[in-house]
mmCIF file of C-alpha atoms in Angstrom:
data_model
loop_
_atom_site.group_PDB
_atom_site.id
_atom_site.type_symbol
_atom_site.label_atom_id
_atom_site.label_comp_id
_atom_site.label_asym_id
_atom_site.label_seq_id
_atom_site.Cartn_x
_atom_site.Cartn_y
_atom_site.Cartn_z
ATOM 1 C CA UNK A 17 58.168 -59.768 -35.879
ATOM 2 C CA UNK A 18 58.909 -62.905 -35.324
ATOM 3 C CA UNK A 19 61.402 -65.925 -33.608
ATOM 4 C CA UNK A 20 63.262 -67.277 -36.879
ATOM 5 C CA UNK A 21 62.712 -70.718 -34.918
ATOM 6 C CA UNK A 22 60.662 -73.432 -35.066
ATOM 7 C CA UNK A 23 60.550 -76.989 -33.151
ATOM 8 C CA UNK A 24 61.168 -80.063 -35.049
ATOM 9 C CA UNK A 25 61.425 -83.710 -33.623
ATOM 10 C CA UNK A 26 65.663 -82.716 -33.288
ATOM 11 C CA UNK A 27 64.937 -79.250 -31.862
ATOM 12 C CA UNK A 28 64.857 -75.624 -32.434
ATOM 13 C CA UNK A 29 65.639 -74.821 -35.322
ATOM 14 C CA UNK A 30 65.876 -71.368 -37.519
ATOM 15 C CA UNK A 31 63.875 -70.720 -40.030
ATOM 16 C CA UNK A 32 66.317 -69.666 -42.792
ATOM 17 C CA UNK A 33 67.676 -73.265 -42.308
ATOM 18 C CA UNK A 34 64.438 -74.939 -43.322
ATOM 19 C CA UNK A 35 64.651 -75.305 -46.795
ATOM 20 C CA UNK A 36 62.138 -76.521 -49.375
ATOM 21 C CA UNK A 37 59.704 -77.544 -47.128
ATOM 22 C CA UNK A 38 56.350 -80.266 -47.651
ATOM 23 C CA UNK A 39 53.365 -78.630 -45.389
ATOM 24 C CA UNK A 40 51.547 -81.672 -44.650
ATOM 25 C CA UNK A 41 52.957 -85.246 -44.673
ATOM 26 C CA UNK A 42 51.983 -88.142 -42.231
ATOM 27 C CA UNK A 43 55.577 -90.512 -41.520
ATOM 28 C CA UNK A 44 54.310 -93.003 -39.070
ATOM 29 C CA UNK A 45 50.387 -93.325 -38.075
ATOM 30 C CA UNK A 46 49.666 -96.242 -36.329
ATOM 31 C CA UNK A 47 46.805 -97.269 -34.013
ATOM 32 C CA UNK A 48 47.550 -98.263 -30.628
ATOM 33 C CA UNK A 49 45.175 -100.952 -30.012
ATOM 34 C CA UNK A 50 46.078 -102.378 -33.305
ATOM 35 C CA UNK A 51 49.801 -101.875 -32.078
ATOM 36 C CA UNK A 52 48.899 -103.905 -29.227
ATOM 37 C CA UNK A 53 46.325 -106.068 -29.987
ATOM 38 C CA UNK A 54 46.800 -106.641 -33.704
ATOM 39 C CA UNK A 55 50.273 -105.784 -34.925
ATOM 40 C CA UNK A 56 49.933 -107.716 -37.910
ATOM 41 C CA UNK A 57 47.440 -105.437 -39.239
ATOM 42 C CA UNK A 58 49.751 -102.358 -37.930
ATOM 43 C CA UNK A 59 53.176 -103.835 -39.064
ATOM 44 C CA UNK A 60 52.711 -106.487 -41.859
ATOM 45 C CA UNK A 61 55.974 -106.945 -42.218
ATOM 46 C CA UNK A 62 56.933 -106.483 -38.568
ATOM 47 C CA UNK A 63 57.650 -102.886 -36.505
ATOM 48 C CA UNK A 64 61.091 -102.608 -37.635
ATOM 49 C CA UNK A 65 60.795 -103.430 -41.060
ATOM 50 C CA UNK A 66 57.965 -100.408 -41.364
ATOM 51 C CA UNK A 67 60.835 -98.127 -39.434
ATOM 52 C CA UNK A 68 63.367 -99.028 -41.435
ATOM 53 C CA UNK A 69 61.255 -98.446 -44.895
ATOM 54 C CA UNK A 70 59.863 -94.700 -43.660
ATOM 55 C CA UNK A 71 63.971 -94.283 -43.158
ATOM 56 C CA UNK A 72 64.557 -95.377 -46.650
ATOM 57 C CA UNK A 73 61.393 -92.982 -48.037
ATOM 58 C CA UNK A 74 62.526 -90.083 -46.076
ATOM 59 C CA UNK A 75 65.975 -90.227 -47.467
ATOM 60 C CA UNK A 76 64.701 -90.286 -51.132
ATOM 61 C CA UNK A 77 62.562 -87.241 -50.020
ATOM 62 C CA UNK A 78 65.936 -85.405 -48.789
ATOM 63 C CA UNK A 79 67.880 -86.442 -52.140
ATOM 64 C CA UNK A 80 65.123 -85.035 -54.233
ATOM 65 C CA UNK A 81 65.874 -81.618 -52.677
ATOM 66 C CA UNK A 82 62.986 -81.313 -49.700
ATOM 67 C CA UNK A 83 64.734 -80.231 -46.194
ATOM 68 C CA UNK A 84 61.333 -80.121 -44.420
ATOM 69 C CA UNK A 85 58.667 -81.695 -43.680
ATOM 70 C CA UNK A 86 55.006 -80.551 -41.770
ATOM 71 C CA UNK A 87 53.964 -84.031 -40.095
ATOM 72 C CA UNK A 88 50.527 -83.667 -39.507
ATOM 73 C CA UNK A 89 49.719 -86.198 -37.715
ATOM 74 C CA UNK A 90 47.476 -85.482 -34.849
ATOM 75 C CA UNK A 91 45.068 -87.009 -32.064
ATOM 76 C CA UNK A 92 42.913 -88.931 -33.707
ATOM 77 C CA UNK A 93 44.839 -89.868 -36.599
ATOM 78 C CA UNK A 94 47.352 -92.119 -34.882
ATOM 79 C CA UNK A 95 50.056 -89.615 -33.944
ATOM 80 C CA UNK A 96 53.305 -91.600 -32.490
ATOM 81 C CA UNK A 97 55.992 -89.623 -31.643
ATOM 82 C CA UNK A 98 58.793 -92.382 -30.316
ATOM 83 C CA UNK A 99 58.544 -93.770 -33.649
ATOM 84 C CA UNK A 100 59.073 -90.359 -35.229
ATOM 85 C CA UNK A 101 61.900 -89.706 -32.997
ATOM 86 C CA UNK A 102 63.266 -93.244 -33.904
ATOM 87 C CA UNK A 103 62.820 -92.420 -37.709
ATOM 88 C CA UNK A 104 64.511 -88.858 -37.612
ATOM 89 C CA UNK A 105 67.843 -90.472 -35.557
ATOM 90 C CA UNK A 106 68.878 -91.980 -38.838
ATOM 91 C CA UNK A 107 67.656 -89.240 -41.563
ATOM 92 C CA UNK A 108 68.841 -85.508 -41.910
ATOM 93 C CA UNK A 109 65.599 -84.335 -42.244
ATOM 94 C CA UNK A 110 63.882 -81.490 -40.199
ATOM 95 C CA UNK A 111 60.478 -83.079 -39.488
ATOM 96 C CA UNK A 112 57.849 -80.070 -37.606
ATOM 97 C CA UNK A 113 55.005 -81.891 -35.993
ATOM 98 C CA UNK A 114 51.134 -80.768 -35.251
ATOM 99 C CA UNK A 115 49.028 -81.028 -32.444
ATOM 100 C CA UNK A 116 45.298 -80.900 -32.704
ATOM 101 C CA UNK A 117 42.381 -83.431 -33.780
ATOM 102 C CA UNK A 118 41.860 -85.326 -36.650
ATOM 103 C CA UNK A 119 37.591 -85.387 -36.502
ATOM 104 C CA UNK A 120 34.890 -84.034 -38.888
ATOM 105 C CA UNK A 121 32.676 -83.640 -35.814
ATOM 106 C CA UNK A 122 33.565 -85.215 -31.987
ATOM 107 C CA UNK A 123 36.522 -85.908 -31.093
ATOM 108 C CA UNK A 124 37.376 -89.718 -29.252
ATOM 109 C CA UNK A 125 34.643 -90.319 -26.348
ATOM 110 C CA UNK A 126 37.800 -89.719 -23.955
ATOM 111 C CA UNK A 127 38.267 -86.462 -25.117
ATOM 112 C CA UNK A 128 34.428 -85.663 -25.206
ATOM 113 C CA UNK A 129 34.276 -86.581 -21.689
ATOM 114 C CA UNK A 130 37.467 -84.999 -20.316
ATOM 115 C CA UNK A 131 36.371 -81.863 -22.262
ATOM 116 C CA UNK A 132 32.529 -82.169 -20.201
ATOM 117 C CA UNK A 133 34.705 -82.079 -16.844
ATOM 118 C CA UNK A 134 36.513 -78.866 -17.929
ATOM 119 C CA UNK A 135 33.847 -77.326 -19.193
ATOM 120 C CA UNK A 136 32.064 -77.564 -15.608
ATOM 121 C CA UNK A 137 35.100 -76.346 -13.775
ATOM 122 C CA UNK A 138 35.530 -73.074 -15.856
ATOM 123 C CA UNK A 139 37.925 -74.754 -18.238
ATOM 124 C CA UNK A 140 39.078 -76.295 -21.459
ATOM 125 C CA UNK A 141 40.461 -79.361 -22.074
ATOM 126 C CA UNK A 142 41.476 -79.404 -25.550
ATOM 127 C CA UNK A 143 43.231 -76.145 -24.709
ATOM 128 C CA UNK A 144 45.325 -78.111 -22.172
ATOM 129 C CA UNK A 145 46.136 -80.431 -24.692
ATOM 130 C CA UNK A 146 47.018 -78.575 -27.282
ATOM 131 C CA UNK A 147 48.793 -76.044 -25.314
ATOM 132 C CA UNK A 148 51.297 -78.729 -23.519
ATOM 133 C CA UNK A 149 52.061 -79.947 -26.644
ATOM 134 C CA UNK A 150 53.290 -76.775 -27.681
ATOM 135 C CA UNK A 151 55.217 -75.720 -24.947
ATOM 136 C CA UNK A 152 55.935 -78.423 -22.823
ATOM 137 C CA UNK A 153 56.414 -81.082 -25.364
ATOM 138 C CA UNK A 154 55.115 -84.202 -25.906
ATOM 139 C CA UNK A 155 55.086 -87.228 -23.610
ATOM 140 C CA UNK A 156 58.829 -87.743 -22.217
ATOM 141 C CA UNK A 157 60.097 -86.895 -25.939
ATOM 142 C CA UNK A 158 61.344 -83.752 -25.222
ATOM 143 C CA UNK A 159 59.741 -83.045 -29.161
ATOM 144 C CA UNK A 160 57.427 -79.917 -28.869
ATOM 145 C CA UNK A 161 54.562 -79.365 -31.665
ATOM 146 C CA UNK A 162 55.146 -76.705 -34.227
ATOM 147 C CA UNK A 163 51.651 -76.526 -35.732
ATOM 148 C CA UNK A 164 47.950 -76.989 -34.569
ATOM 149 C CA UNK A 165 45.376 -78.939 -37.106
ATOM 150 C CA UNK A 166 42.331 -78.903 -36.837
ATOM 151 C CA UNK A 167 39.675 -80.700 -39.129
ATOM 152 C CA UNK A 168 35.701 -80.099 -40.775
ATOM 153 C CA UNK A 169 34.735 -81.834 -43.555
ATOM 154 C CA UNK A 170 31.869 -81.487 -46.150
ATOM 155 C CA UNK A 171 29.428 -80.888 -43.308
ATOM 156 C CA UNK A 172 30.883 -77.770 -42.542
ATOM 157 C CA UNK A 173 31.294 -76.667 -38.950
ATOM 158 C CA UNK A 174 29.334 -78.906 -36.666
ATOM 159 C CA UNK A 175 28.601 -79.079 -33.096
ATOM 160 C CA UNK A 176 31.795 -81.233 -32.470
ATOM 161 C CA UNK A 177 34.313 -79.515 -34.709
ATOM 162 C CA UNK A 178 33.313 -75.810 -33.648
ATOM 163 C CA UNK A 179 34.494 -76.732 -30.108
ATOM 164 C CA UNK A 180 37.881 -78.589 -32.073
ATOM 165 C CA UNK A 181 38.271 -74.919 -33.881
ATOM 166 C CA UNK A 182 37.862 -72.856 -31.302
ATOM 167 C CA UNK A 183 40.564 -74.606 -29.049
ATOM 168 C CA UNK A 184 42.978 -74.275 -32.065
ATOM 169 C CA UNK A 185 42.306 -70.823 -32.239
ATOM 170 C CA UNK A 186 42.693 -69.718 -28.419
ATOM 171 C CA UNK A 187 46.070 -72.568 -28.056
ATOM 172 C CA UNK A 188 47.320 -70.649 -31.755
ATOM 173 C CA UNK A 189 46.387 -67.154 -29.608
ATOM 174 C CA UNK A 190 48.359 -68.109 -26.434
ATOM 175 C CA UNK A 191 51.597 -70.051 -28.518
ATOM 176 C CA UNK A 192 52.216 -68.351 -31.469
ATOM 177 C CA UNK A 193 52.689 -70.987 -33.646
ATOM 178 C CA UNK A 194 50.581 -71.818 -36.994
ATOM 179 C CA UNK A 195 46.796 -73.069 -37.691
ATOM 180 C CA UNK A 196 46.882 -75.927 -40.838
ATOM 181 C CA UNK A 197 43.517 -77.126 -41.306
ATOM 182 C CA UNK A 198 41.726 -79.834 -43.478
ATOM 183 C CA UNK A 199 38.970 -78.784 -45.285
ATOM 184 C CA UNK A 200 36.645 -79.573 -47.972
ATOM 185 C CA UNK A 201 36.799 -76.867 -50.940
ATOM 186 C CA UNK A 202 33.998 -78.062 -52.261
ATOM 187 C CA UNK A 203 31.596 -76.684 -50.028
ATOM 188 C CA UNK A 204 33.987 -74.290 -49.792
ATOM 189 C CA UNK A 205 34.653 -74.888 -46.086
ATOM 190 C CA UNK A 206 37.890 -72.813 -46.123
ATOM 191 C CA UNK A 207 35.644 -69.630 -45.938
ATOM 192 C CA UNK A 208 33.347 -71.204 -42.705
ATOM 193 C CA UNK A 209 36.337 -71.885 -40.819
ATOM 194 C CA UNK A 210 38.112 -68.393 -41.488
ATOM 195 C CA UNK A 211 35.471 -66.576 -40.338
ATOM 196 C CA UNK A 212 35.862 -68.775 -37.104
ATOM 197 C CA UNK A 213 38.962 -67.952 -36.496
ATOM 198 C CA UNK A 214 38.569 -64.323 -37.569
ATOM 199 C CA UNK A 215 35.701 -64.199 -34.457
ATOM 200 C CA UNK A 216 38.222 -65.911 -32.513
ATOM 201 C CA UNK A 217 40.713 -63.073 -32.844
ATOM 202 C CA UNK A 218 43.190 -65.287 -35.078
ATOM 203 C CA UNK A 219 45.990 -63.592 -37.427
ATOM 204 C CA UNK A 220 44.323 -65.283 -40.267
ATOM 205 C CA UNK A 221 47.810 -64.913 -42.032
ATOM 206 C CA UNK A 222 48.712 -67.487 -39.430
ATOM 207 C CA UNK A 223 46.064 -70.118 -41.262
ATOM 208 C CA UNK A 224 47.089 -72.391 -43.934
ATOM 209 C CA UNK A 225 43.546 -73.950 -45.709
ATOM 210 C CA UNK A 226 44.649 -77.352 -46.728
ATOM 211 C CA UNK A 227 43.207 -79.964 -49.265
ATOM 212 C CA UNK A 228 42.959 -76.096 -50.895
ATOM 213 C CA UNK A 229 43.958 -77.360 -54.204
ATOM 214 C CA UNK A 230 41.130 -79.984 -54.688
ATOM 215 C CA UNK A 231 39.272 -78.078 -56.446
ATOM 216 C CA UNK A 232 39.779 -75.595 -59.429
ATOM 217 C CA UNK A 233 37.407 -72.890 -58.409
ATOM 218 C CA UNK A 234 39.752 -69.648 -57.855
ATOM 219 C CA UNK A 235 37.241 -67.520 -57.424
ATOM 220 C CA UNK A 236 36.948 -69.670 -54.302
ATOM 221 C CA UNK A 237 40.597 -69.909 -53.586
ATOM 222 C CA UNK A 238 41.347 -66.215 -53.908
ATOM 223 C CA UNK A 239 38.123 -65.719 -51.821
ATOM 224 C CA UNK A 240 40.779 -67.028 -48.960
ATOM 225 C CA UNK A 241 43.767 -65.787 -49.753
ATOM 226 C CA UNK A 242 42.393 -62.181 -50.022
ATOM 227 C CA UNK A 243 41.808 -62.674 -46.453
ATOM 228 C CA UNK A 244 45.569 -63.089 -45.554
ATOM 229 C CA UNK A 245 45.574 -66.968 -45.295
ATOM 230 C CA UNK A 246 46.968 -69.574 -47.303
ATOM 231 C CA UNK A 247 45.697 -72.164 -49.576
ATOM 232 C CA UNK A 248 47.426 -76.148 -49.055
ATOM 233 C CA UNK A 249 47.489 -77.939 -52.653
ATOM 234 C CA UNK A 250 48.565 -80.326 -50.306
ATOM 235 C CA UNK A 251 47.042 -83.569 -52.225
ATOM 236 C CA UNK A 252 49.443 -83.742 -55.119
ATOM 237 C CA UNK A 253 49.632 -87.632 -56.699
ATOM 238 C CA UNK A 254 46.604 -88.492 -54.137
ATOM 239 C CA UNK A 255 43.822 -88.608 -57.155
ATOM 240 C CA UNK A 256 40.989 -89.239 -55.599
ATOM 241 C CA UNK A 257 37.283 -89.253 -57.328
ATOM 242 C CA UNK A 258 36.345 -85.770 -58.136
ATOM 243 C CA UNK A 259 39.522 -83.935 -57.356
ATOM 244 C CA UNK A 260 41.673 -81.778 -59.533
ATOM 245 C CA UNK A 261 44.106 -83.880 -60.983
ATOM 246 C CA UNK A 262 48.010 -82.837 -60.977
ATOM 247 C CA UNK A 263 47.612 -81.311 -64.467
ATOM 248 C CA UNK A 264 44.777 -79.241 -63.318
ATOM 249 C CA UNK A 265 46.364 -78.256 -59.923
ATOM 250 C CA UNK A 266 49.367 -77.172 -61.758
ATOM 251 C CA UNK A 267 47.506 -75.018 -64.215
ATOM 252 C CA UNK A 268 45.522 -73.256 -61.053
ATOM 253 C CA UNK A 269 48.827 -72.640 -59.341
ATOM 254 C CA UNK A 270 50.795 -71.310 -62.413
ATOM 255 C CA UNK A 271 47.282 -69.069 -62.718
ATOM 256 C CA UNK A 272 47.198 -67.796 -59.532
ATOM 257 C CA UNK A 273 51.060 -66.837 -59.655
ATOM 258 C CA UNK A 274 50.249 -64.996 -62.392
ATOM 259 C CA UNK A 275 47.566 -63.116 -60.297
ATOM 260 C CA UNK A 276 49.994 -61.775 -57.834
ATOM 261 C CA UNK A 277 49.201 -64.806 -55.043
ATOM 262 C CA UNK A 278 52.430 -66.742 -55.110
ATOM 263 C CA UNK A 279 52.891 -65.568 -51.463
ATOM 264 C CA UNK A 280 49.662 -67.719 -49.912
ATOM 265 C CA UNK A 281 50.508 -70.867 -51.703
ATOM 266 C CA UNK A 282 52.097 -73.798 -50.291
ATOM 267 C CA UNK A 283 52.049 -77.629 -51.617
ATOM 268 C CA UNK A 284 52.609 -81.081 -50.504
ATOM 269 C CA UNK A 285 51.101 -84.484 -50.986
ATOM 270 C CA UNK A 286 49.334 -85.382 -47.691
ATOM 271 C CA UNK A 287 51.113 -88.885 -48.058
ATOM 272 C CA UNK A 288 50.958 -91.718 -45.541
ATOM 273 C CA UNK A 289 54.345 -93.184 -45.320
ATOM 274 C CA UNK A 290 53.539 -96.171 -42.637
ATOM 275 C CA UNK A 291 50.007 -96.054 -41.716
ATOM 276 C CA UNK A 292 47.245 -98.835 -40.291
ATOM 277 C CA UNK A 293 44.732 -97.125 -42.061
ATOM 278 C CA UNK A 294 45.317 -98.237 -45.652
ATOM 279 C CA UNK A 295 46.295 -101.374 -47.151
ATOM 280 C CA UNK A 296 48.688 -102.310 -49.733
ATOM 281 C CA UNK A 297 46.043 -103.122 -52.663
ATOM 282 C CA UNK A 298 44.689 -99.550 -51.568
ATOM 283 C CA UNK A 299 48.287 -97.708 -51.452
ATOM 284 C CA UNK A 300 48.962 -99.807 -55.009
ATOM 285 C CA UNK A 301 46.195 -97.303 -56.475
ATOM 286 C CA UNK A 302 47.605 -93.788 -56.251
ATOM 287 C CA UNK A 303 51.430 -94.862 -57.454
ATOM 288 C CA UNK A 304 52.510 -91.166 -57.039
ATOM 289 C CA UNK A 305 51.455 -90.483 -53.816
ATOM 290 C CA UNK A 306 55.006 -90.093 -52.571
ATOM 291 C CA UNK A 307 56.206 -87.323 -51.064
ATOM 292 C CA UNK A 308 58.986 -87.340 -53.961
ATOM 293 C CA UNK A 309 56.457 -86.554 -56.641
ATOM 294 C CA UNK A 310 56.637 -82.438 -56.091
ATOM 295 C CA UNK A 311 60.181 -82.236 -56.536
ATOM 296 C CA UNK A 312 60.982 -84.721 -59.132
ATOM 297 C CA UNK A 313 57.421 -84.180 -61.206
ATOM 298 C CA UNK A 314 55.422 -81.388 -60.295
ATOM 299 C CA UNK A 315 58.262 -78.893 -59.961
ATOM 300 C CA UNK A 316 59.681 -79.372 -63.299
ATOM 301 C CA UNK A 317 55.760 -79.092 -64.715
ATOM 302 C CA UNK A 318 55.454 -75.842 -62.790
ATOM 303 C CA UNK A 319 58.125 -74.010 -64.487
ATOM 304 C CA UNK A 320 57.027 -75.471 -67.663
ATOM 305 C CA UNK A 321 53.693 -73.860 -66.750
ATOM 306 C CA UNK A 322 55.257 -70.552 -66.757
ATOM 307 C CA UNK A 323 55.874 -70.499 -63.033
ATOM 308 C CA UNK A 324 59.024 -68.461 -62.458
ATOM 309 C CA UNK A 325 62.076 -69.410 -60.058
ATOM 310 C CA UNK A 326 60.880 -67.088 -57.992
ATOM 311 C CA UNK A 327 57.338 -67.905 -57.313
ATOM 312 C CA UNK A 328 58.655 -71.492 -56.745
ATOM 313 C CA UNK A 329 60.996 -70.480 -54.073
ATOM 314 C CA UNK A 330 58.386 -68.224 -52.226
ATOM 315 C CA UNK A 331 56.352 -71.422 -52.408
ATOM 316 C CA UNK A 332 58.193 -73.883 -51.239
ATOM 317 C CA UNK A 333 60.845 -72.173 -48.713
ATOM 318 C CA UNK A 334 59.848 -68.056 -48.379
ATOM 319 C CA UNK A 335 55.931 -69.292 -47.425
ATOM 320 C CA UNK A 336 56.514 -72.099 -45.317
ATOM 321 C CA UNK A 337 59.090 -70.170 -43.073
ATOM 322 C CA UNK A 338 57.121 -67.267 -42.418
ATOM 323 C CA UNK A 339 54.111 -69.363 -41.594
ATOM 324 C CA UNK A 340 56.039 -71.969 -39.462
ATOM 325 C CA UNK A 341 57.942 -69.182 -37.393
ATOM 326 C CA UNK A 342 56.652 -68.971 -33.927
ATOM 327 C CA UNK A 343 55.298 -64.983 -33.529
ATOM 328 C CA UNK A 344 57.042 -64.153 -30.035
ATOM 329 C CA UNK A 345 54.982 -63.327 -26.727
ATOM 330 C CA UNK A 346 55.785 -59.602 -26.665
ATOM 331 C CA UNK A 347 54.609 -59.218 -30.405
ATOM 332 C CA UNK A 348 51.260 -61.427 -29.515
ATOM 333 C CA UNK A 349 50.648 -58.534 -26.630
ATOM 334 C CA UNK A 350 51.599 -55.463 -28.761
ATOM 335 C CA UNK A 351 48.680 -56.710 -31.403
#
């Protein structure tokens, strides 16, 4: 029913070859005006030196035992693909990248406009985007996205992010590949933007509801999972104000396993590996948000949580390769 491929930043690649894979990461997100303008904001210590640290990170990630990682990184949130290319030259790590865009309402004013002028002429800009990314690649990197993300936060579905949504959902339509979203559990926006995509004619088992695992409400969580998708408890080590902590997002998982839903679970640590967004004083706050802490800590806490061998492969190889593997044209048009 499906390829067995996906594309990564060093090309096709099956998906029985993926591994234990991370669903959503961020290597390298950088600014480019601060690039430009201010590079000692974007590179402290100097371009290279950042490069040369994600290398080092990204090696401790493969020695733990991950194979893959989902880099989410999108328009919007400082996506720079060069520098990902650069990064995966000297680590054997299959790294899938997204296209989409990272806003909890409108998108950059460039996009807003560009999107007016398509609109007029019968078309859709973010579509384009989104689309070209897919199958044409991006820029002259010859890397093609694997993934489309697409964003609402506690505000639900606004004016801005409905039009975000619905591009994701006609480029997912026309490519194949996967829908990862970032949501806000707490108003339980998981359930708002299914029912988008469901209108939109979306394979909602093609939908992965990140930040899922935020939250220890399962009534909530199963509420999306009984519709075919799959919940992200993609924040683990990030402990933000009002969050589950890891203790708590273990004990939901090792719950819900136990319910039968060990298929429509994946994890990760939405970590920032280089980024211009944070600082180090900030970064010094969350000490295990690393995108080690699954495999060497949470793993070993799952199974001690009653979480069987099993359940911990479907989550972090069996899940992620069925939802990464492009669905092929001629099964698209037979459903």
């Amino acid at each position: 029913m499906t390829t067995g491929a996906v594309a990564t930043v060093r090309g096709q690649r099956s998906t029985a070859d993926l591994g234990r894979t991370l669903m959503h990461e961020h290597v390298f997100a950088v600014s480019a005006a601060l690039a430009n303008d201010r590079p000692e904001l974007a590179f402290p210590d100097g371009r290279a030196a950042a490069i040369d640290a994600a290398v080092a990170r990204l090696r401790q990630v493969k020695d733990a035992g991950i194979d893959t990682i989902v880099d989410v990184t999108v328009f919007g949130h400082d996506r720079d693909i060069p520098s990902l290319v650069e990064i995966n030259e000297r680590v054997d790590l299959n790294i899938v990248v997204a296209t989409g865009f990272y806003t909890e309402d409108l998108p950059s004013k460039t996009f807003e406009i560009r999107q007016g002028l398509a609109r007029a002429r019968g078309g859709n800009f973010y579509v384009d985007v989104f689309v070209a990314d897919i199958v044409d690649g991006i820029g002259s990197t010859g890397v093609h996205a694997g993934i489309i993300k697409c964003v609402t936060g506690p505000d639900g579905v606004t004016r801005g992010s409905k039009g975000l949504l619905r591009a994701s959902a006609i480029a997912a339509r026309e490519t194949g590949v996967p829908i990862t979203t970032h949501s806000d559990p707490h108003t339980r926006g998981g359930l708002e933007q299914l029912e988008l995509f469901a209108a939109e004619g979306v394979d909602l088992t093609r939908v992965i509801i990140g930040h899922s695992g935020d939250t220890t409400d399962t009534d909530y969580l199963k509420a999306v999972m009984d519709t075919g998708a799959t919940i992200a408890s993609d924040r683990f080590g990030y402990d933000l104000p009002g969050a589950a902590s890891t203790e708590e997002r273990v004990a939901v998982i090792a719950d819900l396993c136990g319910q039968g839903y060990a298929d429509r679970i994946v994890v990760s640590h939405d970590a920032m590996l280089h980024t211009d967004w944070l600082d180090a004083d900030y970064v010094a706050q969350h000490p295990n948000w690393t995108p080690t802490f699954i495999p060497t800590e949470v793993v070993p806490t799952l199974r001690e949580a009653g979480v069987s061998e099993a359940d911990l492969n479907q989550i972090l190889v069996t899940t992620p390769a069925r939802l990464l593997a492009a669905v092929t044209k001629e099964h698209r048009e037979r459903t």
